[in-house]
Amino acid sequence: MPAAPNVVTRFPPSPTGFLHIGGARTALFNYLYARHHGGTFLLRIEDTDRERSTQPAIEAIIEGMKWLELNWDNNDKIYLQSEHMPRHAAVANEMLANGHAYKCFCTPQELEEMRNHQKANGLPMRYDGRWRDKDPKDAPAGAPFVVRLKAPLTGETTIKDHVRGIVTVQNSQLDDMVLLRSDGTPTYMLSVVVDDNDMGVNTVIRGDDHFTNTFRQVQILKAMNWNIPEYAHIPLIHGSDGQKMSKRHGALGVDEYRKMGYLPEAIRNYLLRLGWSHGDDEIIPDAKAVEWFNLEHIVSSPAKFDYMKLDSVNAHYMREMDDTKLAQTVAARLSEATGTAPDVAQTAILAKGMAGLKQRAKTLKDLTESAAFYVTPRPLPMNDGAKKILSADAKAMLAALRTLLSDLADFSATSIEASIKDFAGQHGKKLGDYAQPLRAALSGSNVSPPIFEVASILGKPETLGRMDDVLK
RNA sequence: GACCCCUUCGUCUAGAGGCCUAGGACAUUACCCUUUCACGGUAGUAACACGGGUUCGAAUCCCGUAGGGGUCGCCA
């Protein structure tokens, strides 16, 4: 099935902030495509903007990638774009030498005036090429200059994109972009092209916001006579306002999702389905994702992020998790929230409780909150629902129940239920009449897993103790 | 403004001219199950943006309109 040999993809975030959800999806698609073809997935940090790039951001991105388990190749090594700036500059100079680039001595003010004029007159906003054919000798001595691409004036540039199809733009629409800044550093447009080429990247999967840039990049590629990679521009993820999700537009860092209690496998599955499909399949475990992923079924329109759906996917994976492992996670979260870590015995109780708890929760956060009562030290605080249940009548019934339970030898859930059911019948009551007060006493709430199961897991001494607390 | 792209239930999507009286999932409604809440089960509401073509036949192809988005930096 894998046709293209040696597929090389890459994820190139710029370290100006955390790894956000849109970037995570781009990374996922690149990762899956490489894995599907048995190819290589690389991580490149685009830190050429020295002003805005930060080390903490680099670390946050790496942490995010690791949390999502999107492991990159090349022995875990990261390609730092800034380390290759001399190479980028060398390429620009090569283009200068072979006539594919030229020096432009315009000042920033001059360019801004030009743009203002164009905007005011409803003209297309592009560099007008005023230094394209001028002799550099005409420039004032020692004046700073940038290096611009000498882009073709006529003809057209065509991109074959796996999502967009074949798209053509007239070269007259594209201006002579800057390759090298006046301080000699390369621009993004140059750096990506050079790095992709040097890294052997042959498949570029990235956000659709890069689509129009692609035409310019292809022009550089052609000027250098380099191979043009396969392209797949994936539609953006929109916020609820229908606009591109960005760091200031509702996109959260992946770490926030971890805190909210989402599982990495759930995030992966949800993100995969957001913009890609495999028939009616919704739950797509990693192995299937790698097996099935392709570029053909990437959706062509933008998607909105939906927490409800994420919740349901997360709930699915959470229920599949091993109870012991889940209990450890919950214990860790509990200790983070309360400051005291559950001990081994308590963690064991949590593990027993997981089966009943996890089908009532969507996230690890929910799960942790609903599990807390198992290990909360006595006397348990009662929530409003519990207080309401514990009327004088209810307490009287609870007192009777206490005697019943203390005499019960077999403290299994079925045994407790059978005995209470029998007891209720004898007193002309329903099971629920006793179950609710018991629930309040044992869980401190009006909502809990099956209460006889809870009692059994808590054990007889703790159960009776909690009942005594309420009866005091 | 210029250029490019997008448009199927509220949301994510299936759909590659007849399989579509448009399918699935999430959400939502009702009922069943039931010691609470969930889970689960059953049923339901709900969409091809609009207008023209092409064709025996169009959600699917073409053109236009409308709406939305992206890009136009010495940011990435």
mmCIF file of N, CA and C (backbone and C1' of nucleotides) in Angstrom, chain A residues 14 46 49 52 106 122 125 164 167 181-182 188 209 212 242-244 273 275 277 280 282 300-301 304 308-309 359-360 436 439 446 448 450, chain B residues 1-8 10-15 23-27 35-40 68-76:
data_model
loop_
_atom_site.group_PDB
_atom_site.id
_atom_site.type_symbol
_atom_site.label_atom_id
_atom_site.label_comp_id
_atom_site.label_asym_id
_atom_site.label_seq_id
_atom_site.Cartn_x
_atom_site.Cartn_y
_atom_site.Cartn_z
ATOM 1 N N SER A 14 7.074 27.879 15.295
ATOM 2 C CA SER A 14 7.961 28.963 15.715
ATOM 3 C C SER A 14 7.759 29.139 17.214
ATOM 4 N N GLU A 46 11.508 26.929 14.258
ATOM 5 C CA GLU A 46 11.785 28.107 13.429
ATOM 6 C C GLU A 46 11.980 29.333 14.304
ATOM 7 N N ASP A 49 13.256 34.403 14.261
ATOM 8 C CA ASP A 49 12.813 35.687 14.790
ATOM 9 C C ASP A 49 13.366 35.784 16.204
ATOM 10 N N ARG A 52 11.236 37.455 19.106
ATOM 11 C CA ARG A 52 10.064 36.842 19.728
ATOM 12 C C ARG A 52 10.265 35.396 20.171
ATOM 13 N N CYS A 106 15.463 50.315 -0.768
ATOM 14 C CA CYS A 106 14.340 51.084 -0.227
ATOM 15 C C CYS A 106 14.407 51.128 1.293
ATOM 16 N N GLY A 122 -6.740 52.023 -3.812
ATOM 17 C CA GLY A 122 -7.351 50.747 -4.164
ATOM 18 C C GLY A 122 -6.494 49.897 -5.076
ATOM 19 N N MET A 125 -1.560 45.659 -3.208
ATOM 20 C CA MET A 125 -0.458 46.027 -2.345
ATOM 21 C C MET A 125 0.738 45.121 -2.583
ATOM 22 N N ARG A 164 -6.210 21.031 -2.033
ATOM 23 C CA ARG A 164 -6.775 22.102 -2.855
ATOM 24 C C ARG A 164 -6.903 21.744 -4.335
ATOM 25 N N VAL A 167 -3.942 24.639 -8.466
ATOM 26 C CA VAL A 167 -4.288 26.060 -8.378
ATOM 27 C C VAL A 167 -3.200 26.877 -9.062
ATOM 28 N N ARG A 181 17.170 40.168 4.983
ATOM 29 C CA ARG A 181 16.892 41.475 5.568
ATOM 30 C C ARG A 181 18.135 42.351 5.502
ATOM 31 N N SER A 182 17.941 43.623 5.820
ATOM 32 C CA SER A 182 19.069 44.540 5.729
ATOM 33 C C SER A 182 20.154 44.198 6.743
ATOM 34 N N TYR A 188 11.653 34.254 6.610
ATOM 35 C CA TYR A 188 10.952 32.977 6.705
ATOM 36 C C TYR A 188 10.837 32.303 5.337
ATOM 37 N N ASP A 209 -3.260 28.572 5.986
ATOM 38 C CA ASP A 209 -2.815 29.970 6.014
ATOM 39 C C ASP A 209 -1.487 30.147 5.290
ATOM 40 N N THR A 212 -1.092 30.701 0.173
ATOM 41 C CA THR A 212 -0.640 31.716 -0.797
ATOM 42 C C THR A 212 0.872 31.922 -0.758
ATOM 43 N N GLY A 242 -15.827 31.740 14.073
ATOM 44 C CA GLY A 242 -15.617 31.471 12.656
ATOM 45 C C GLY A 242 -14.309 32.001 12.105
ATOM 46 N N GLN A 243 -13.440 32.449 12.982
ATOM 47 C CA GLN A 243 -12.156 32.954 12.513
ATOM 48 C C GLN A 243 -11.022 32.014 12.889
ATOM 49 N N LYS A 244 -9.949 32.174 12.156
ATOM 50 C CA LYS A 244 -8.753 31.377 12.386
ATOM 51 C C LYS A 244 -8.404 31.320 13.864
ATOM 52 N N ARG A 273 -10.100 13.376 13.450
ATOM 53 C CA ARG A 273 -11.425 13.433 12.828
ATOM 54 C C ARG A 273 -11.833 14.859 12.467
ATOM 55 N N GLY A 275 -11.231 17.236 10.323
ATOM 56 C CA GLY A 275 -10.529 17.549 9.093
ATOM 57 C C GLY A 275 -10.064 16.345 8.307
ATOM 58 N N SER A 277 -11.309 12.033 7.478
ATOM 59 C CA SER A 277 -12.297 11.002 7.789
ATOM 60 C C SER A 277 -11.937 9.687 7.131
ATOM 61 N N ASP A 280 -17.410 6.193 8.122
ATOM 62 C CA ASP A 280 -18.172 6.550 9.319
ATOM 63 C C ASP A 280 -17.405 6.288 10.607
ATOM 64 N N GLU A 282 -15.437 6.690 13.850
ATOM 65 C CA GLU A 282 -15.262 7.801 14.787
ATOM 66 C C GLU A 282 -14.132 7.507 15.762
ATOM 67 N N SER A 300 -11.898 19.665 2.884
ATOM 68 C CA SER A 300 -11.450 20.910 2.276
ATOM 69 C C SER A 300 -11.975 22.170 2.945
ATOM 70 N N SER A 301 -12.861 22.034 3.894
ATOM 71 C CA SER A 301 -13.392 23.238 4.531
ATOM 72 C C SER A 301 -12.983 23.304 5.997
ATOM 73 N N LYS A 304 -14.933 23.792 13.081
ATOM 74 C CA LYS A 304 -14.993 24.445 14.392
ATOM 75 C C LYS A 304 -14.686 23.415 15.469
ATOM 76 N N MET A 308 -17.894 19.272 23.158
ATOM 77 C CA MET A 308 -18.828 18.175 23.444
ATOM 78 C C MET A 308 -18.337 16.873 22.823
ATOM 79 N N LYS A 309 -17.913 17.005 21.596
ATOM 80 C CA LYS A 309 -17.445 15.811 20.906
ATOM 81 C C LYS A 309 -16.133 15.314 21.506
ATOM 82 N N GLN A 359 -17.607 5.525 34.268
ATOM 83 C CA GLN A 359 -18.660 5.678 33.266
ATOM 84 C C GLN A 359 -19.548 6.890 33.564
ATOM 85 N N ARG A 360 -19.203 7.593 34.648
ATOM 86 C CA ARG A 360 -19.948 8.796 34.991
ATOM 87 C C ARG A 360 -19.148 10.059 34.711
ATOM 88 N N GLN A 436 -31.009 6.193 49.251
ATOM 89 C CA GLN A 436 -30.662 7.618 49.177
ATOM 90 C C GLN A 436 -30.003 8.137 50.461
ATOM 91 N N ARG A 439 -26.610 6.809 50.559
ATOM 92 C CA ARG A 439 -25.755 7.489 49.579
ATOM 93 C C ARG A 439 -25.240 8.807 50.153
ATOM 94 N N ASN A 446 -25.752 13.619 46.672
ATOM 95 C CA ASN A 446 -26.970 12.951 46.215
ATOM 96 C C ASN A 446 -26.707 12.178 44.919
ATOM 97 N N SER A 448 -23.868 9.513 43.089
ATOM 98 C CA SER A 448 -22.692 8.668 43.291
ATOM 99 C C SER A 448 -22.824 7.401 42.455
ATOM 100 N N PRO A 450 -23.311 3.300 42.181
ATOM 101 C CA PRO A 450 -24.236 2.449 42.932
ATOM 102 C C PRO A 450 -23.770 2.354 44.390
ATOM 103 P P G B 1 -13.977 45.362 -0.805
ATOM 104 O "O5'" G B 1 -12.665 45.809 -1.603
ATOM 105 C "C5'" G B 1 -12.644 46.926 -2.471
ATOM 106 C "C4'" G B 1 -11.246 47.074 -3.008
ATOM 107 C "C3'" G B 1 -10.666 45.807 -3.612
ATOM 108 O "O3'" G B 1 -11.014 45.709 -4.980
ATOM 109 C "C1'" G B 1 -9.122 46.668 -2.058
ATOM 110 P P A B 2 -11.239 44.310 -5.703
ATOM 111 O "O5'" A B 2 -9.757 43.743 -5.836
ATOM 112 C "C5'" A B 2 -8.878 44.250 -6.843
ATOM 113 C "C4'" A B 2 -7.559 43.527 -6.738
ATOM 114 C "C3'" A B 2 -7.661 42.006 -6.785
ATOM 115 O "O3'" A B 2 -7.684 41.547 -8.119
ATOM 116 C "C1'" A B 2 -6.333 42.634 -4.946
ATOM 117 P P C B 3 -8.551 40.240 -8.481
ATOM 118 O "O5'" C B 3 -7.650 39.063 -7.887
ATOM 119 C "C5'" C B 3 -6.398 38.754 -8.485
ATOM 120 C "C4'" C B 3 -5.634 37.823 -7.584
ATOM 121 C "C3'" C B 3 -6.357 36.526 -7.242
ATOM 122 O "O3'" C B 3 -6.208 35.566 -8.267
ATOM 123 C "C1'" C B 3 -5.461 37.467 -5.267
ATOM 124 P P C B 4 -7.374 34.482 -8.491
ATOM 125 O "O5'" C B 4 -7.190 33.539 -7.224
ATOM 126 C "C5'" C B 4 -6.074 32.664 -7.146
ATOM 127 C "C4'" C B 4 -6.046 31.997 -5.796
ATOM 128 C "C3'" C B 4 -7.298 31.213 -5.425
ATOM 129 O "O3'" C B 4 -7.338 29.937 -6.041
ATOM 130 C "C1'" C B 4 -6.656 32.527 -3.592
ATOM 131 P P C B 5 -8.765 29.243 -6.320
ATOM 132 O "O5'" C B 5 -9.198 28.759 -4.863
ATOM 133 C "C5'" C B 5 -8.405 27.814 -4.164
ATOM 134 C "C4'" C B 5 -8.873 27.728 -2.729
ATOM 135 C "C3'" C B 5 -10.320 27.311 -2.533
ATOM 136 O "O3'" C B 5 -10.465 25.910 -2.636
ATOM 137 C "C1'" C B 5 -9.837 29.133 -1.125
ATOM 138 P P C B 6 -11.905 25.276 -2.994
ATOM 139 O "O5'" C B 6 -12.730 25.520 -1.653
ATOM 140 C "C5'" C B 6 -12.390 24.812 -0.463
ATOM 141 C "C4'" C B 6 -13.261 25.304 0.668
ATOM 142 C "C3'" C B 6 -14.747 25.106 0.466
ATOM 143 O "O3'" C B 6 -15.122 23.797 0.865
ATOM 144 C "C1'" C B 6 -14.353 27.305 1.205
ATOM 145 P P U B 7 -16.486 23.196 0.162
ATOM 146 O "O5'" U B 7 -17.671 23.953 0.931
ATOM 147 C "C5'" U B 7 -17.731 23.916 2.395
ATOM 148 C "C4'" U B 7 -19.009 24.641 2.812
ATOM 149 C "C3'" U B 7 -20.233 24.017 2.140
ATOM 150 O "O3'" U B 7 -21.209 23.507 3.035
ATOM 151 C "C1'" U B 7 -20.045 26.369 1.623
ATOM 152 P P U B 8 -21.098 22.859 4.344
ATOM 153 O "O5'" U B 8 -22.278 21.796 4.119
ATOM 154 C "C5'" U B 8 -23.440 22.213 3.411
ATOM 155 C "C4'" U B 8 -24.424 21.096 3.453
ATOM 156 C "C3'" U B 8 -24.700 20.558 4.847
ATOM 157 O "O3'" U B 8 -25.686 21.336 5.498
ATOM 158 C "C1'" U B 8 -24.268 18.764 3.396
ATOM 159 P P G B 10 -28.853 22.904 11.325
ATOM 160 O "O5'" G B 10 -28.021 23.264 12.635
ATOM 161 C "C5'" G B 10 -27.825 24.632 12.985
ATOM 162 C "C4'" G B 10 -26.932 24.660 14.198
ATOM 163 C "C3'" G B 10 -25.583 23.965 13.965
ATOM 164 O "O3'" G B 10 -24.639 24.884 13.464
ATOM 165 C "C1'" G B 10 -26.609 23.084 15.918
ATOM 166 P P U B 11 -23.548 24.407 12.397
ATOM 167 O "O5'" U B 11 -22.615 23.491 13.293
ATOM 168 C "C5'" U B 11 -21.721 24.072 14.235
ATOM 169 C "C4'" U B 11 -20.881 22.983 14.855
ATOM 170 C "C3'" U B 11 -20.198 22.073 13.855
ATOM 171 O "O3'" U B 11 -18.990 22.636 13.362
ATOM 172 C "C1'" U B 11 -21.263 20.752 15.473
ATOM 173 P P C B 12 -18.460 22.211 11.928
ATOM 174 O "O5'" C B 12 -17.911 20.747 12.196
ATOM 175 C "C5'" C B 12 -16.791 20.561 13.066
ATOM 176 C "C4'" C B 12 -16.466 19.082 13.139
ATOM 177 C "C3'" C B 12 -16.295 18.408 11.791
ATOM 178 O "O3'" C B 12 -14.993 18.643 11.278
ATOM 179 C "C1'" C B 12 -17.692 17.076 13.146
ATOM 180 P P U B 13 -14.763 18.604 9.703
ATOM 181 O "O5'" U B 13 -15.180 17.098 9.391
ATOM 182 C "C5'" U B 13 -15.750 16.727 8.171
ATOM 183 C "C4'" U B 13 -16.334 15.350 8.347
ATOM 184 C "C3'" U B 13 -16.896 14.737 7.081
ATOM 185 O "O3'" U B 13 -15.861 14.119 6.334
ATOM 186 C "C1'" U B 13 -18.453 14.486 8.831
ATOM 187 P P A B 14 -16.053 13.927 4.778
ATOM 188 O "O5'" A B 14 -17.088 12.716 4.725
ATOM 189 C "C5'" A B 14 -16.722 11.456 5.301
ATOM 190 C "C4'" A B 14 -17.758 10.422 4.967
ATOM 191 C "C3'" A B 14 -18.086 10.305 3.485
ATOM 192 O "O3'" A B 14 -17.121 9.499 2.832
ATOM 193 C "C1'" A B 14 -20.063 10.201 4.796
ATOM 194 P P G B 15 -16.507 9.961 1.452
ATOM 195 O "O5'" G B 15 -17.751 9.909 0.487
ATOM 196 C "C5'" G B 15 -18.583 8.715 0.426
ATOM 197 C "C4'" G B 15 -19.910 9.150 -0.121
ATOM 198 C "C3'" G B 15 -19.752 9.672 -1.539
ATOM 199 O "O3'" G B 15 -20.476 8.832 -2.442
ATOM 200 C "C1'" G B 15 -21.069 11.129 -0.146
ATOM 201 P P G B 23 -30.527 9.507 5.758
ATOM 202 O "O5'" G B 23 -29.593 8.553 6.586
ATOM 203 C "C5'" G B 23 -29.370 7.212 6.142
ATOM 204 C "C4'" G B 23 -27.936 6.829 6.402
ATOM 205 C "C3'" G B 23 -27.402 7.254 7.769
ATOM 206 O "O3'" G B 23 -27.798 6.357 8.796
ATOM 207 C "C1'" G B 23 -25.847 7.870 6.130
ATOM 208 P P G B 24 -28.028 6.902 10.283
ATOM 209 O "O5'" G B 24 -26.535 7.012 10.828
ATOM 210 C "C5'" G B 24 -25.713 5.849 10.876
ATOM 211 C "C4'" G B 24 -24.308 6.233 11.244
ATOM 212 C "C3'" G B 24 -24.171 7.013 12.548
ATOM 213 O "O3'" G B 24 -24.177 6.153 13.668
ATOM 214 C "C1'" G B 24 -22.878 8.048 10.873
ATOM 215 P P A B 25 -24.715 6.707 15.080
ATOM 216 O "O5'" A B 25 -23.543 7.707 15.522
ATOM 217 C "C5'" A B 25 -22.249 7.197 15.832
ATOM 218 C "C4'" A B 25 -21.333 8.351 16.145
ATOM 219 C "C3'" A B 25 -21.853 9.321 17.201
ATOM 220 O "O3'" A B 25 -21.601 8.852 18.507
ATOM 221 C "C1'" A B 25 -21.059 10.536 15.342
ATOM 222 P P C B 26 -22.593 9.260 19.690
ATOM 223 O "O5'" C B 26 -22.251 10.798 19.941
ATOM 224 C "C5'" C B 26 -20.981 11.168 20.452
ATOM 225 C "C4'" C B 26 -20.857 12.668 20.460
ATOM 226 C "C3'" C B 26 -21.977 13.406 21.186
ATOM 227 O "O3'" C B 26 -21.772 13.431 22.577
ATOM 228 C "C1'" C B 26 -21.552 14.450 19.116
ATOM 229 P P A B 27 -23.046 13.440 23.547
ATOM 230 O "O5'" A B 27 -23.809 14.780 23.127
ATOM 231 C "C5'" A B 27 -23.276 16.034 23.512
ATOM 232 C "C4'" A B 27 -24.119 17.149 22.930
ATOM 233 C "C3'" A B 27 -25.601 17.114 23.290
ATOM 234 O "O3'" A B 27 -25.841 17.670 24.557
ATOM 235 C "C1'" A B 27 -25.357 17.524 20.977
ATOM 236 P P U B 35 -33.875 -0.295 41.326
ATOM 237 O "O5'" U B 35 -33.438 1.094 41.932
ATOM 238 C "C5'" U B 35 -34.236 1.696 42.931
ATOM 239 C "C4'" U B 35 -33.424 2.722 43.648
ATOM 240 C "C3'" U B 35 -32.556 3.573 42.735
ATOM 241 O "O3'" U B 35 -33.306 4.678 42.280
ATOM 242 C "C1'" U B 35 -31.271 2.766 44.561
ATOM 243 P P U B 36 -33.037 5.303 40.876
ATOM 244 O "O5'" U B 36 -32.172 6.598 41.215
ATOM 245 C "C5'" U B 36 -32.729 7.652 42.011
ATOM 246 C "C4'" U B 36 -31.650 8.673 42.237
ATOM 247 C "C3'" U B 36 -30.944 9.139 40.972
ATOM 248 O "O3'" U B 36 -31.672 10.203 40.369
ATOM 249 C "C1'" U B 36 -29.347 8.574 42.614
ATOM 250 P P C B 37 -31.776 10.287 38.787
ATOM 251 O "O5'" C B 37 -30.284 10.618 38.356
ATOM 252 C "C5'" C B 37 -29.660 11.840 38.760
ATOM 253 C "C4'" C B 37 -28.182 11.764 38.431
ATOM 254 C "C3'" C B 37 -27.866 11.337 37.005
ATOM 255 O "O3'" C B 37 -27.956 12.434 36.126
ATOM 256 C "C1'" C B 37 -26.496 10.140 38.510
ATOM 257 P P A B 38 -28.054 12.192 34.554
ATOM 258 O "O5'" A B 38 -26.628 11.561 34.265
ATOM 259 C "C5'" A B 38 -26.464 10.650 33.206
ATOM 260 C "C4'" A B 38 -25.132 9.966 33.404
ATOM 261 C "C3'" A B 38 -24.850 8.886 32.377
ATOM 262 O "O3'" A B 38 -24.245 9.440 31.231
ATOM 263 C "C1'" A B 38 -24.566 7.988 34.526
ATOM 264 P P C B 39 -24.728 8.951 29.798
ATOM 265 O "O5'" C B 39 -24.220 7.438 29.749
ATOM 266 C "C5'" C B 39 -22.843 7.141 29.964
ATOM 267 C "C4'" C B 39 -22.671 5.642 30.106
ATOM 268 C "C3'" C B 39 -23.334 4.829 29.017
ATOM 269 O "O3'" C B 39 -22.511 4.745 27.877
ATOM 270 C "C1'" C B 39 -23.886 3.897 31.112
ATOM 271 P P G B 40 -23.173 4.771 26.445
ATOM 272 O "O5'" G B 40 -24.109 3.484 26.474
ATOM 273 C "C5'" G B 40 -23.539 2.185 26.544
ATOM 274 C "C4'" G B 40 -24.626 1.164 26.690
ATOM 275 C "C3'" G B 40 -25.731 1.264 25.647
ATOM 276 O "O3'" G B 40 -25.374 0.624 24.440
ATOM 277 C "C1'" G B 40 -26.703 1.052 27.784
ATOM 278 P P G B 68 -19.990 37.648 5.613
ATOM 279 O "O5'" G B 68 -19.072 36.370 5.843
ATOM 280 C "C5'" G B 68 -19.346 35.491 6.935
ATOM 281 C "C4'" G B 68 -18.465 34.276 6.838
ATOM 282 C "C3'" G B 68 -16.971 34.537 6.829
ATOM 283 O "O3'" G B 68 -16.455 34.795 8.114
ATOM 284 C "C1'" G B 68 -17.487 32.958 5.171
ATOM 285 P P G B 69 -15.180 35.766 8.236
ATOM 286 O "O5'" G B 69 -14.002 34.812 7.764
ATOM 287 C "C5'" G B 69 -13.742 33.600 8.480
ATOM 288 C "C4'" G B 69 -12.750 32.770 7.705
ATOM 289 C "C3'" G B 69 -11.411 33.425 7.425
ATOM 290 O "O3'" G B 69 -10.563 33.353 8.554
ATOM 291 C "C1'" G B 69 -12.188 32.362 5.469
ATOM 292 P P G B 70 -9.406 34.443 8.695
ATOM 293 O "O5'" G B 70 -8.380 33.974 7.575
ATOM 294 C "C5'" G B 70 -7.705 32.721 7.715
ATOM 295 C "C4'" G B 70 -6.843 32.499 6.506
ATOM 296 C "C3'" G B 70 -5.833 33.591 6.211
ATOM 297 O "O3'" G B 70 -4.677 33.442 7.010
ATOM 298 C "C1'" G B 70 -6.943 33.010 4.220
ATOM 299 P P U B 71 -3.805 34.713 7.361
ATOM 300 O "O5'" U B 71 -3.146 35.058 5.953
ATOM 301 C "C5'" U B 71 -2.236 34.148 5.344
ATOM 302 C "C4'" U B 71 -1.839 34.701 4.003
ATOM 303 C "C3'" U B 71 -1.343 36.134 4.023
ATOM 304 O "O3'" U B 71 0.013 36.187 4.438
ATOM 305 C "C1'" U B 71 -2.872 35.874 2.249
ATOM 306 P P C B 72 0.691 37.597 4.712
ATOM 307 O "O5'" C B 72 0.828 38.106 3.227
ATOM 308 C "C5'" C B 72 1.515 39.303 2.964
ATOM 309 C "C4'" C B 72 1.074 39.833 1.636
ATOM 310 C "C3'" C B 72 0.943 41.336 1.652
ATOM 311 O "O3'" C B 72 2.206 41.928 1.403
ATOM 312 C "C1'" C B 72 -0.990 40.404 0.704
ATOM 313 P P G B 73 2.827 42.950 2.311
ATOM 314 O "O5'" G B 73 4.223 42.259 2.612
ATOM 315 C "C5'" G B 73 4.906 41.939 3.373
ATOM 316 C "C4'" G B 73 5.884 42.616 4.319
ATOM 317 C "C3'" G B 73 6.918 41.557 4.690
ATOM 318 O "O3'" G B 73 8.233 41.793 4.198
ATOM 319 C "C1'" G B 73 5.695 42.396 6.621
ATOM 320 P P C B 74 8.627 43.493 4.055
ATOM 321 O "O5'" C B 74 9.897 43.113 4.901
ATOM 322 C "C5'" C B 74 10.515 41.878 4.716
ATOM 323 C "C4'" C B 74 11.571 41.829 5.797
ATOM 324 C "C3'" C B 74 10.957 42.378 7.101
ATOM 325 O "O3'" C B 74 10.991 41.311 8.014
ATOM 326 C "C1'" C B 74 12.977 43.565 6.434
ATOM 327 P P C B 75 11.309 41.152 9.499
ATOM 328 O "O5'" C B 75 10.076 40.648 10.373
ATOM 329 C "C5'" C B 75 9.024 39.858 9.841
ATOM 330 C "C4'" C B 75 8.636 38.935 10.966
ATOM 331 C "C3'" C B 75 8.815 37.467 10.637
ATOM 332 O "O3'" C B 75 10.136 37.046 10.900
ATOM 333 C "C1'" C B 75 6.678 37.846 11.590
ATOM 334 P P A B 76 10.758 35.820 10.138
ATOM 335 O "O5'" A B 76 9.851 34.594 10.617
ATOM 336 C "C5'" A B 76 9.974 34.038 11.930
ATOM 337 C "C4'" A B 76 8.850 33.036 12.106
ATOM 338 C "C3'" A B 76 8.866 31.888 11.108
ATOM 339 O "O3'" A B 76 9.697 30.834 11.539
ATOM 340 C "C1'" A B 76 6.703 32.835 11.161
#
